[in-house]
Amino acid sequence: MKRVIINIILALASLGILCLAILISVNNRVLLSAAGRILTVEEAAGLDADCILVLGAGVRDGRPSLMLADRLDRGMQLYFAGASEKLLMSGDHGREDYDEVNVMKEQAVAAGAESSDVFMDHAGFSTYESIYRARDVFRAERIIIVTQPYHLPRALYIAEALGLEAWGVAAEGEDYFGQSYRNAREVLARVKDVLYCAFQPEPTYLGEAIPVWGDGNATNDR
């Protein structure tokens, strides 16, 4: 009986070491994939990308969270610097009582963007889905992704795996509440999205094409 218990403990320990090795390997792969593709606003200004993809984050009472506000600020800096003529706001608008993308567009227009330049992806429920839909629904091929530094390597890995030419510009601000949890969650999210990219399942919704070289008001729902 004692030998059986020892064998079980050894098997579990071996399994744990294997899982840890996979976790480290996958995370290193994702982080290395972003090398040379994370730029400053000044470096990105001359890219003339199809769109600036701003990834959604939380909103409350019709106002963006601090994290989302920083992403929007960075997206607007890129827009005014001429990095792209179009903004694609991608986030969660899966319920009537929760809407990230209209808040994002309203903030962009209030900051001086032309409404026709601002597209909304109402079904950007995850990083993978946002980038997949940027390619298949909005027909973008060259994109600049805006999100926080911890999140950018995964977004760039997904974009590359889906055949997009992509760069990232980090939205940086003060320390965000709960960031330690997000950092830990990101380690597992990278593994998940490496698997998603290997099999490339369709997102929750696709629908008709709305090319980003058209009129962003076509995505308005208010």
mmCIF file of C-alpha atoms in Angstrom:
data_model
loop_
_atom_site.group_PDB
_atom_site.id
_atom_site.type_symbol
_atom_site.label_atom_id
_atom_site.label_comp_id
_atom_site.label_asym_id
_atom_site.label_seq_id
_atom_site.Cartn_x
_atom_site.Cartn_y
_atom_site.Cartn_z
ATOM 1 C CA MET A 1 0.000 0.000 0.000
ATOM 2 C CA LYS A 2 2.840 2.356 0.869
ATOM 3 C CA ARG A 3 4.457 1.719 -2.536
ATOM 4 C CA VAL A 4 1.156 2.498 -4.296
ATOM 5 C CA ILE A 5 0.862 5.831 -2.472
ATOM 6 C CA ILE A 6 4.472 6.703 -3.362
ATOM 7 C CA ASN A 7 3.829 5.840 -7.024
ATOM 8 C CA ILE A 8 0.717 8.030 -7.061
ATOM 9 C CA ILE A 9 2.631 10.942 -5.519
ATOM 10 C CA LEU A 10 5.448 10.532 -8.069
ATOM 11 C CA ALA A 11 2.962 10.381 -10.943
ATOM 12 C CA LEU A 12 1.206 13.536 -9.748
ATOM 13 C CA ALA A 13 4.518 15.313 -9.277
ATOM 14 C CA SER A 14 5.603 14.322 -12.801
ATOM 15 C CA LEU A 15 2.299 15.540 -14.197
ATOM 16 C CA GLY A 16 2.665 18.832 -12.356
ATOM 17 C CA ILE A 17 6.197 19.329 -13.697
ATOM 18 C CA LEU A 18 4.996 18.550 -17.235
ATOM 19 C CA CYS A 19 2.119 21.044 -16.959
ATOM 20 C CA LEU A 20 4.466 23.710 -15.610
ATOM 21 C CA ALA A 21 6.915 23.087 -18.448
ATOM 22 C CA ILE A 22 4.113 23.434 -21.029
ATOM 23 C CA LEU A 23 2.886 26.616 -19.348
ATOM 24 C CA ILE A 24 6.357 28.178 -19.400
ATOM 25 C CA SER A 25 7.034 27.070 -22.979
ATOM 26 C CA VAL A 26 3.742 28.421 -24.343
ATOM 27 C CA ASN A 27 4.100 31.729 -22.509
ATOM 28 C CA ASN A 28 7.650 32.203 -23.783
ATOM 29 C CA ARG A 29 6.443 31.464 -27.303
ATOM 30 C CA VAL A 30 3.729 34.119 -27.073
ATOM 31 C CA LEU A 31 6.036 36.718 -25.533
ATOM 32 C CA LEU A 32 8.758 36.140 -28.130
ATOM 33 C CA SER A 33 6.239 36.432 -30.972
ATOM 34 C CA ALA A 34 5.701 40.100 -30.086
ATOM 35 C CA ALA A 35 9.385 41.005 -30.330
ATOM 36 C CA GLY A 36 9.896 44.058 -32.518
ATOM 37 C CA ARG A 37 6.183 44.624 -33.054
ATOM 38 C CA ILE A 38 5.370 46.750 -30.004
ATOM 39 C CA LEU A 39 5.889 50.357 -31.007
ATOM 40 C CA THR A 40 5.586 53.863 -29.634
ATOM 41 C CA VAL A 41 3.001 56.277 -31.014
ATOM 42 C CA GLU A 42 5.754 58.043 -32.938
ATOM 43 C CA GLU A 43 6.997 54.801 -34.493
ATOM 44 C CA ALA A 44 3.483 53.768 -35.474
ATOM 45 C CA ALA A 45 2.537 57.137 -36.962
ATOM 46 C CA GLY A 46 3.742 56.276 -40.465
ATOM 47 C CA LEU A 47 2.227 52.790 -40.726
ATOM 48 C CA ASP A 48 -0.981 53.847 -42.502
ATOM 49 C CA ALA A 49 -2.723 50.757 -41.145
ATOM 50 C CA ASP A 50 -6.230 49.731 -42.181
ATOM 51 C CA CYS A 51 -7.450 50.482 -38.671
ATOM 52 C CA ILE A 52 -6.509 51.046 -35.066
ATOM 53 C CA LEU A 53 -8.131 48.207 -33.127
ATOM 54 C CA VAL A 54 -8.947 49.316 -29.579
ATOM 55 C CA LEU A 55 -9.840 46.312 -27.443
ATOM 56 C CA GLY A 56 -12.715 46.766 -25.015
ATOM 57 C CA ALA A 57 -12.689 46.669 -21.242
ATOM 58 C CA GLY A 58 -15.170 47.389 -18.484
ATOM 59 C CA VAL A 59 -17.687 50.211 -18.438
ATOM 60 C CA ARG A 60 -19.942 51.330 -15.630
ATOM 61 C CA ASP A 61 -22.856 53.754 -15.696
ATOM 62 C CA GLY A 62 -21.986 54.734 -19.240
ATOM 63 C CA ARG A 63 -18.373 55.590 -18.442
ATOM 64 C CA PRO A 64 -15.185 53.716 -19.324
ATOM 65 C CA SER A 65 -13.093 52.105 -16.619
ATOM 66 C CA LEU A 66 -9.642 53.578 -16.032
ATOM 67 C CA MET A 67 -8.132 50.758 -18.082
ATOM 68 C CA LEU A 68 -10.468 51.386 -21.008
ATOM 69 C CA ALA A 69 -9.995 55.156 -20.772
ATOM 70 C CA ASP A 70 -6.241 54.668 -21.145
ATOM 71 C CA ARG A 71 -6.802 52.469 -24.213
ATOM 72 C CA LEU A 72 -9.068 55.090 -25.764
ATOM 73 C CA ASP A 73 -6.564 57.864 -25.075
ATOM 74 C CA ARG A 74 -3.820 55.874 -26.804
ATOM 75 C CA GLY A 75 -6.093 55.029 -29.721
ATOM 76 C CA MET A 76 -6.911 58.705 -30.208
ATOM 77 C CA GLN A 77 -3.233 59.652 -30.078
ATOM 78 C CA LEU A 78 -2.571 57.189 -32.897
ATOM 79 C CA TYR A 79 -5.555 58.449 -34.894
ATOM 80 C CA PHE A 80 -4.444 62.069 -34.675
ATOM 81 C CA ALA A 81 -0.831 61.054 -35.420
ATOM 82 C CA GLY A 82 -2.015 59.588 -38.722
ATOM 83 C CA ALA A 83 -1.271 55.941 -37.929
ATOM 84 C CA SER A 84 -4.629 55.076 -39.508
ATOM 85 C CA GLU A 85 -7.699 56.945 -40.678
ATOM 86 C CA LYS A 86 -10.031 54.426 -39.024
ATOM 87 C CA LEU A 87 -10.728 53.302 -35.463
ATOM 88 C CA LEU A 88 -12.309 49.933 -34.693
ATOM 89 C CA MET A 89 -13.814 49.764 -31.216
ATOM 90 C CA SER A 90 -14.260 46.103 -30.328
ATOM 91 C CA GLY A 91 -15.934 44.996 -27.122
ATOM 92 C CA ASP A 92 -18.839 43.329 -25.411
ATOM 93 C CA HIS A 93 -22.335 44.441 -26.365
ATOM 94 C CA GLY A 94 -23.962 41.072 -25.926
ATOM 95 C CA ARG A 95 -26.703 42.341 -23.616
ATOM 96 C CA GLU A 96 -29.027 45.293 -23.801
ATOM 97 C CA ASP A 97 -27.939 46.461 -20.359
ATOM 98 C CA TYR A 98 -24.189 46.235 -20.994
ATOM 99 C CA ASP A 99 -22.513 48.089 -23.837
ATOM 100 C CA GLU A 100 -18.795 48.771 -24.134
ATOM 101 C CA VAL A 101 -18.614 49.816 -27.778
ATOM 102 C CA ASN A 102 -21.086 52.712 -27.837
ATOM 103 C CA VAL A 103 -19.313 54.176 -24.818
ATOM 104 C CA MET A 104 -16.013 53.786 -26.682
ATOM 105 C CA LYS A 105 -17.313 55.458 -29.833
ATOM 106 C CA GLU A 106 -18.958 58.292 -27.906
ATOM 107 C CA GLN A 107 -15.668 59.009 -26.133
ATOM 108 C CA ALA A 108 -13.756 58.985 -29.432
ATOM 109 C CA VAL A 109 -16.173 61.328 -31.180
ATOM 110 C CA ALA A 110 -16.191 63.665 -28.164
ATOM 111 C CA ALA A 111 -12.389 63.763 -28.400
ATOM 112 C CA GLY A 112 -12.557 64.886 -32.018
ATOM 113 C CA ALA A 113 -12.769 61.765 -34.196
ATOM 114 C CA GLU A 114 -15.149 61.829 -37.153
ATOM 115 C CA SER A 115 -18.113 59.537 -36.490
ATOM 116 C CA SER A 116 -17.711 58.012 -39.940
ATOM 117 C CA ASP A 117 -14.133 57.015 -39.027
ATOM 118 C CA VAL A 118 -15.190 55.062 -35.934
ATOM 119 C CA PHE A 119 -16.466 51.515 -36.387
ATOM 120 C CA MET A 120 -18.003 49.432 -33.609
ATOM 121 C CA ASP A 121 -17.654 45.672 -33.277
ATOM 122 C CA HIS A 122 -20.544 44.780 -31.008
ATOM 123 C CA ALA A 123 -19.496 41.111 -30.733
ATOM 124 C CA GLY A 124 -15.874 41.403 -29.648
ATOM 125 C CA PHE A 125 -16.433 39.092 -26.687
ATOM 126 C CA SER A 126 -12.783 38.042 -26.372
ATOM 127 C CA THR A 127 -9.386 39.002 -27.728
ATOM 128 C CA TYR A 128 -9.514 36.110 -30.189
ATOM 129 C CA GLU A 129 -12.993 37.020 -31.413
ATOM 130 C CA SER A 130 -12.142 40.711 -31.760
ATOM 131 C CA ILE A 131 -9.166 39.971 -33.998
ATOM 132 C CA TYR A 132 -10.939 37.244 -35.987
ATOM 133 C CA ARG A 133 -13.825 39.620 -36.669
ATOM 134 C CA ALA A 134 -11.444 42.478 -37.523
ATOM 135 C CA ARG A 135 -10.195 40.236 -40.321
ATOM 136 C CA ASP A 136 -13.398 38.541 -41.507
ATOM 137 C CA VAL A 137 -16.123 41.111 -40.821
ATOM 138 C CA PHE A 138 -14.214 44.374 -41.090
ATOM 139 C CA ARG A 139 -11.818 43.090 -43.763
ATOM 140 C CA ALA A 140 -8.732 44.570 -42.119
ATOM 141 C CA GLU A 141 -5.331 43.208 -43.141
ATOM 142 C CA ARG A 142 -2.932 45.644 -41.454
ATOM 143 C CA ILE A 143 -3.876 46.629 -37.913
ATOM 144 C CA ILE A 144 -2.511 48.453 -34.897
ATOM 145 C CA ILE A 145 -3.739 46.907 -31.648
ATOM 146 C CA VAL A 146 -4.166 49.019 -28.542
ATOM 147 C CA THR A 147 -4.355 47.436 -25.095
ATOM 148 C CA GLN A 148 -2.278 47.268 -21.904
ATOM 149 C CA PRO A 149 1.328 45.932 -22.024
ATOM 150 C CA TYR A 150 0.509 42.632 -20.264
ATOM 151 C CA HIS A 151 -2.164 41.889 -22.881
ATOM 152 C CA LEU A 152 -0.404 43.003 -26.077
ATOM 153 C CA PRO A 153 1.790 39.924 -26.742
ATOM 154 C CA ARG A 154 -1.225 37.599 -26.766
ATOM 155 C CA ALA A 155 -3.187 39.916 -29.055
ATOM 156 C CA LEU A 156 -0.240 40.121 -31.454
ATOM 157 C CA TYR A 157 0.243 36.357 -31.381
ATOM 158 C CA ILE A 158 -3.411 35.840 -32.334
ATOM 159 C CA ALA A 159 -3.195 38.408 -35.133
ATOM 160 C CA GLU A 160 -0.117 36.755 -36.592
ATOM 161 C CA ALA A 161 -1.701 33.298 -36.364
ATOM 162 C CA LEU A 162 -4.768 34.595 -38.206
ATOM 163 C CA GLY A 163 -2.634 35.981 -41.010
ATOM 164 C CA LEU A 164 -2.825 39.678 -40.169
ATOM 165 C CA GLU A 165 0.035 42.136 -40.330
ATOM 166 C CA ALA A 166 -0.152 43.639 -36.869
ATOM 167 C CA TRP A 167 1.660 45.969 -34.516
ATOM 168 C CA GLY A 168 0.874 46.910 -30.951
ATOM 169 C CA VAL A 169 0.995 50.191 -29.075
ATOM 170 C CA ALA A 170 0.639 49.928 -25.321
ATOM 171 C CA ALA A 171 -1.879 51.903 -23.312
ATOM 172 C CA GLU A 172 -0.064 52.704 -20.121
ATOM 173 C CA GLY A 173 -1.340 54.405 -17.025
ATOM 174 C CA GLU A 174 -1.356 53.998 -13.275
ATOM 175 C CA ASP A 175 -1.475 50.608 -11.612
ATOM 176 C CA TYR A 176 -4.941 49.174 -12.057
ATOM 177 C CA PHE A 177 -6.884 47.578 -9.230
ATOM 178 C CA GLY A 178 -6.686 43.789 -9.465
ATOM 179 C CA GLN A 179 -3.701 43.782 -11.823
ATOM 180 C CA SER A 180 -1.964 40.903 -10.031
ATOM 181 C CA TYR A 181 -5.003 38.754 -10.733
ATOM 182 C CA ARG A 182 -5.025 39.834 -14.395
ATOM 183 C CA ASN A 183 -1.341 38.987 -14.762
ATOM 184 C CA ALA A 184 -1.919 35.493 -13.374
ATOM 185 C CA ARG A 185 -5.002 35.004 -15.543
ATOM 186 C CA GLU A 186 -3.062 36.125 -18.612
ATOM 187 C CA VAL A 187 -0.621 33.236 -18.196
ATOM 188 C CA LEU A 188 -3.503 30.774 -18.621
ATOM 189 C CA ALA A 189 -5.206 32.868 -21.309
ATOM 190 C CA ARG A 190 -2.091 32.594 -23.471
ATOM 191 C CA VAL A 191 -2.311 28.809 -23.364
ATOM 192 C CA LYS A 192 -6.013 28.943 -24.251
ATOM 193 C CA ASP A 193 -5.470 31.220 -27.221
ATOM 194 C CA VAL A 194 -2.526 29.228 -28.566
ATOM 195 C CA LEU A 195 -4.975 26.312 -28.749
ATOM 196 C CA TYR A 196 -7.646 28.539 -30.335
ATOM 197 C CA CYS A 197 -5.150 29.664 -32.947
ATOM 198 C CA ALA A 198 -4.180 26.074 -33.693
ATOM 199 C CA PHE A 199 -7.788 25.061 -34.451
ATOM 200 C CA GLN A 200 -9.218 28.502 -35.371
ATOM 201 C CA PRO A 201 -12.893 28.042 -34.417
ATOM 202 C CA GLU A 202 -15.307 30.676 -35.698
ATOM 203 C CA PRO A 203 -16.310 33.412 -33.238
ATOM 204 C CA THR A 204 -19.747 33.544 -31.647
ATOM 205 C CA TYR A 205 -21.044 35.753 -34.464
ATOM 206 C CA LEU A 206 -19.804 36.643 -37.922
ATOM 207 C CA GLY A 207 -22.328 38.236 -40.281
ATOM 208 C CA GLU A 208 -22.058 40.452 -43.331
ATOM 209 C CA ALA A 209 -18.847 42.267 -44.160
ATOM 210 C CA ILE A 210 -18.502 45.894 -43.046
ATOM 211 C CA PRO A 211 -15.129 46.951 -44.518
ATOM 212 C CA VAL A 212 -13.187 49.506 -42.512
ATOM 213 C CA TRP A 213 -12.567 51.567 -45.626
ATOM 214 C CA GLY A 214 -16.287 52.425 -45.646
ATOM 215 C CA ASP A 215 -18.470 54.447 -43.277
ATOM 216 C CA GLY A 216 -18.244 53.666 -39.571
ATOM 217 C CA ASN A 217 -21.803 54.906 -39.076
ATOM 218 C CA ALA A 218 -22.938 51.643 -40.664
ATOM 219 C CA THR A 219 -22.202 50.042 -37.289
ATOM 220 C CA ASN A 220 -24.280 52.537 -35.297
ATOM 221 C CA ASP A 221 -27.241 51.107 -33.409
ATOM 222 C CA ARG A 222 -28.450 54.247 -31.658
#
